[in-house]
XYZ file of C-alpha atoms in Angstrom:
171
model
C 0.000 0.000 0.000
C 2.738 2.460 0.945
C 4.715 1.484 -2.160
C 1.734 2.275 -4.393
C 1.372 5.746 -2.877
C 5.108 6.308 -3.261
C 5.080 5.224 -6.913
C 2.168 7.528 -7.687
C 4.072 10.402 -6.141
C 7.471 9.506 -7.581
C 7.952 7.811 -10.974
C 9.933 4.563 -10.831
C 12.422 5.727 -13.468
C 13.421 8.649 -11.241
C 13.862 6.306 -8.292
C 16.188 4.097 -10.282
C 18.397 6.908 -11.523
C 18.586 9.717 -9.017
C 18.142 7.786 -5.804
C 20.503 5.008 -6.886
C 23.194 7.614 -7.566
C 22.702 9.229 -4.171
C 22.663 5.818 -2.499
C 25.936 4.793 -4.144
C 27.547 8.151 -3.472
C 26.664 8.479 0.234
C 26.047 4.980 1.593
C 29.595 4.494 2.885
C 29.678 7.899 4.581
C 26.335 7.395 6.283
C 27.270 3.865 7.326
C 30.594 5.064 8.794
C 28.784 7.721 10.805
C 26.203 5.252 12.131
C 28.796 2.551 12.834
C 30.807 5.111 14.807
C 27.733 5.695 16.986
C 26.652 2.027 17.143
C 29.446 -0.509 17.469
C 27.364 -3.479 16.299
C 27.906 -3.693 12.523
C 24.621 -5.449 11.763
C 22.578 -2.907 13.718
C 24.527 -0.078 12.042
C 23.668 -1.532 8.622
C 19.993 -1.734 9.600
C 19.926 1.862 10.809
C 21.680 3.011 7.620
C 19.125 1.151 5.499
C 16.279 2.698 7.511
C 17.799 6.128 6.891
C 17.837 5.597 3.133
C 14.345 4.127 3.232
C 13.121 7.277 4.962
C 14.773 9.330 2.215
C 13.106 7.146 -0.405
C 9.719 7.717 1.245
C 10.244 11.482 1.103
C 10.571 11.256 -2.693
C 10.990 14.560 -4.498
C 11.329 16.480 -1.239
C 14.537 14.584 -0.563
C 15.835 14.753 -4.136
C 15.301 18.511 -4.284
C 17.161 19.119 -1.026
C 20.285 21.231 -1.720
C 22.481 19.084 0.569
C 21.372 15.440 0.436
C 24.345 14.190 2.458
C 23.536 16.605 5.288
C 19.892 15.527 5.145
C 20.933 11.855 5.364
C 23.309 12.518 8.268
C 20.573 14.327 10.206
C 18.148 11.498 9.516
C 20.770 8.936 10.586
C 21.444 10.843 13.802
C 17.724 10.856 14.536
C 17.498 7.094 13.846
C 20.423 6.423 16.219
C 18.827 8.534 18.962
C 15.537 6.746 18.410
C 17.295 3.383 18.781
C 18.939 4.463 22.051
C 15.577 5.660 23.388
C 14.073 2.276 22.589
C 17.001 0.501 24.238
C 16.561 2.597 27.384
C 12.853 1.772 27.414
C 13.542 -1.950 26.909
C 15.927 -1.908 29.848
C 13.263 -0.488 32.146
C 10.418 -2.772 31.105
C 10.989 -6.323 32.355
C 9.718 -9.177 30.235
C 6.756 -10.930 31.751
C 6.763 -14.647 32.252
C 9.152 -17.214 33.605
C 12.403 -15.681 32.369
C 12.595 -11.945 33.170
C 16.399 -12.087 32.846
C 15.918 -12.381 29.061
C 15.007 -8.686 29.004
C 18.714 -7.891 29.018
C 19.108 -9.538 25.607
C 17.349 -6.598 23.975
C 20.536 -4.583 24.484
C 22.911 -6.561 22.323
C 26.288 -8.153 22.529
C 28.100 -5.636 24.750
C 25.670 -6.103 27.600
C 25.713 -9.876 27.143
C 29.506 -9.771 27.364
C 29.225 -7.714 30.566
C 26.850 -10.291 31.996
C 29.174 -13.196 31.196
C 32.159 -11.381 32.709
C 30.225 -10.284 35.796
C 28.841 -13.772 36.409
C 32.397 -15.131 36.388
C 33.407 -12.598 39.070
C 30.256 -12.068 41.157
C 27.911 -14.426 42.952
C 24.403 -14.854 41.526
C 22.873 -12.642 44.219
C 25.479 -9.914 43.658
C 24.955 -10.087 39.882
C 21.178 -9.686 40.320
C 21.679 -6.613 42.515
C 24.159 -5.096 40.045
C 21.920 -5.891 37.047
C 18.776 -4.523 38.668
C 20.459 -1.209 39.452
C 22.710 -0.619 36.441
C 20.836 -2.306 33.603
C 17.198 -2.329 34.632
C 17.143 1.059 36.346
C 15.778 0.083 39.756
C 16.175 2.777 42.389
C 18.191 2.402 45.592
C 15.013 2.430 47.699
C 13.381 -0.260 45.536
C 16.452 -2.466 45.874
C 16.664 -1.870 49.628
C 13.044 -3.005 49.988
C 13.602 -5.970 47.688
C 16.683 -7.217 49.562
C 15.488 -6.223 53.046
C 18.467 -3.951 53.765
C 18.887 -0.225 54.348
C 19.426 2.227 51.516
C 22.900 3.048 52.833
C 23.788 -0.640 52.869
C 22.512 -0.962 49.296
C 24.729 1.929 48.161
C 27.756 0.417 49.891
C 27.105 -3.007 48.337
C 26.747 -1.491 44.853
C 29.997 0.467 45.267
C 31.840 -2.658 46.429
C 30.398 -4.693 43.545
C 31.574 -2.094 41.050
C 35.070 -2.156 42.610
C 35.105 -5.958 42.594
C 34.141 -6.015 38.915
C 36.779 -3.447 38.007
C 39.436 -5.402 39.877
C 38.324 -8.712 38.344
C 38.374 -7.307 34.799
C 41.834 -5.776 35.205
C 43.650 -8.776 36.311
């Protein structure tokens, strides 16, 4: 349906010529920018493709823009910010069901690597406390209630866990 509207607005011959030239000319630059912001290559490729798709949807408005590269970079920056907003939201909303710890997988490989490293250094209980505070965004008071300890004790435990992780990762 959206493709039909786009084709009515923008002849297919123009898409093939003008947009293909812009795509070839700027794809690498836009991808480099996005990959610099997002270290995961596959996600960076997806965001770059979404950026060009948005340009394609804009049709003549995009093609008539005096600085198409600047337009694409602004669109890419917006797409990256949008992705980070979604990631932040995913980290705060636990998955329902039997396996709430799977919610962390929405982040990607870096967080999974952190989890594997932390689990090698910390006990399961310490890892859950660390994860709930740093990755899921629980507050100190929520954690204190959850673990049945004071807020000061929670802060001290989190500080010690961070130090223990740092020390374990260094050597």
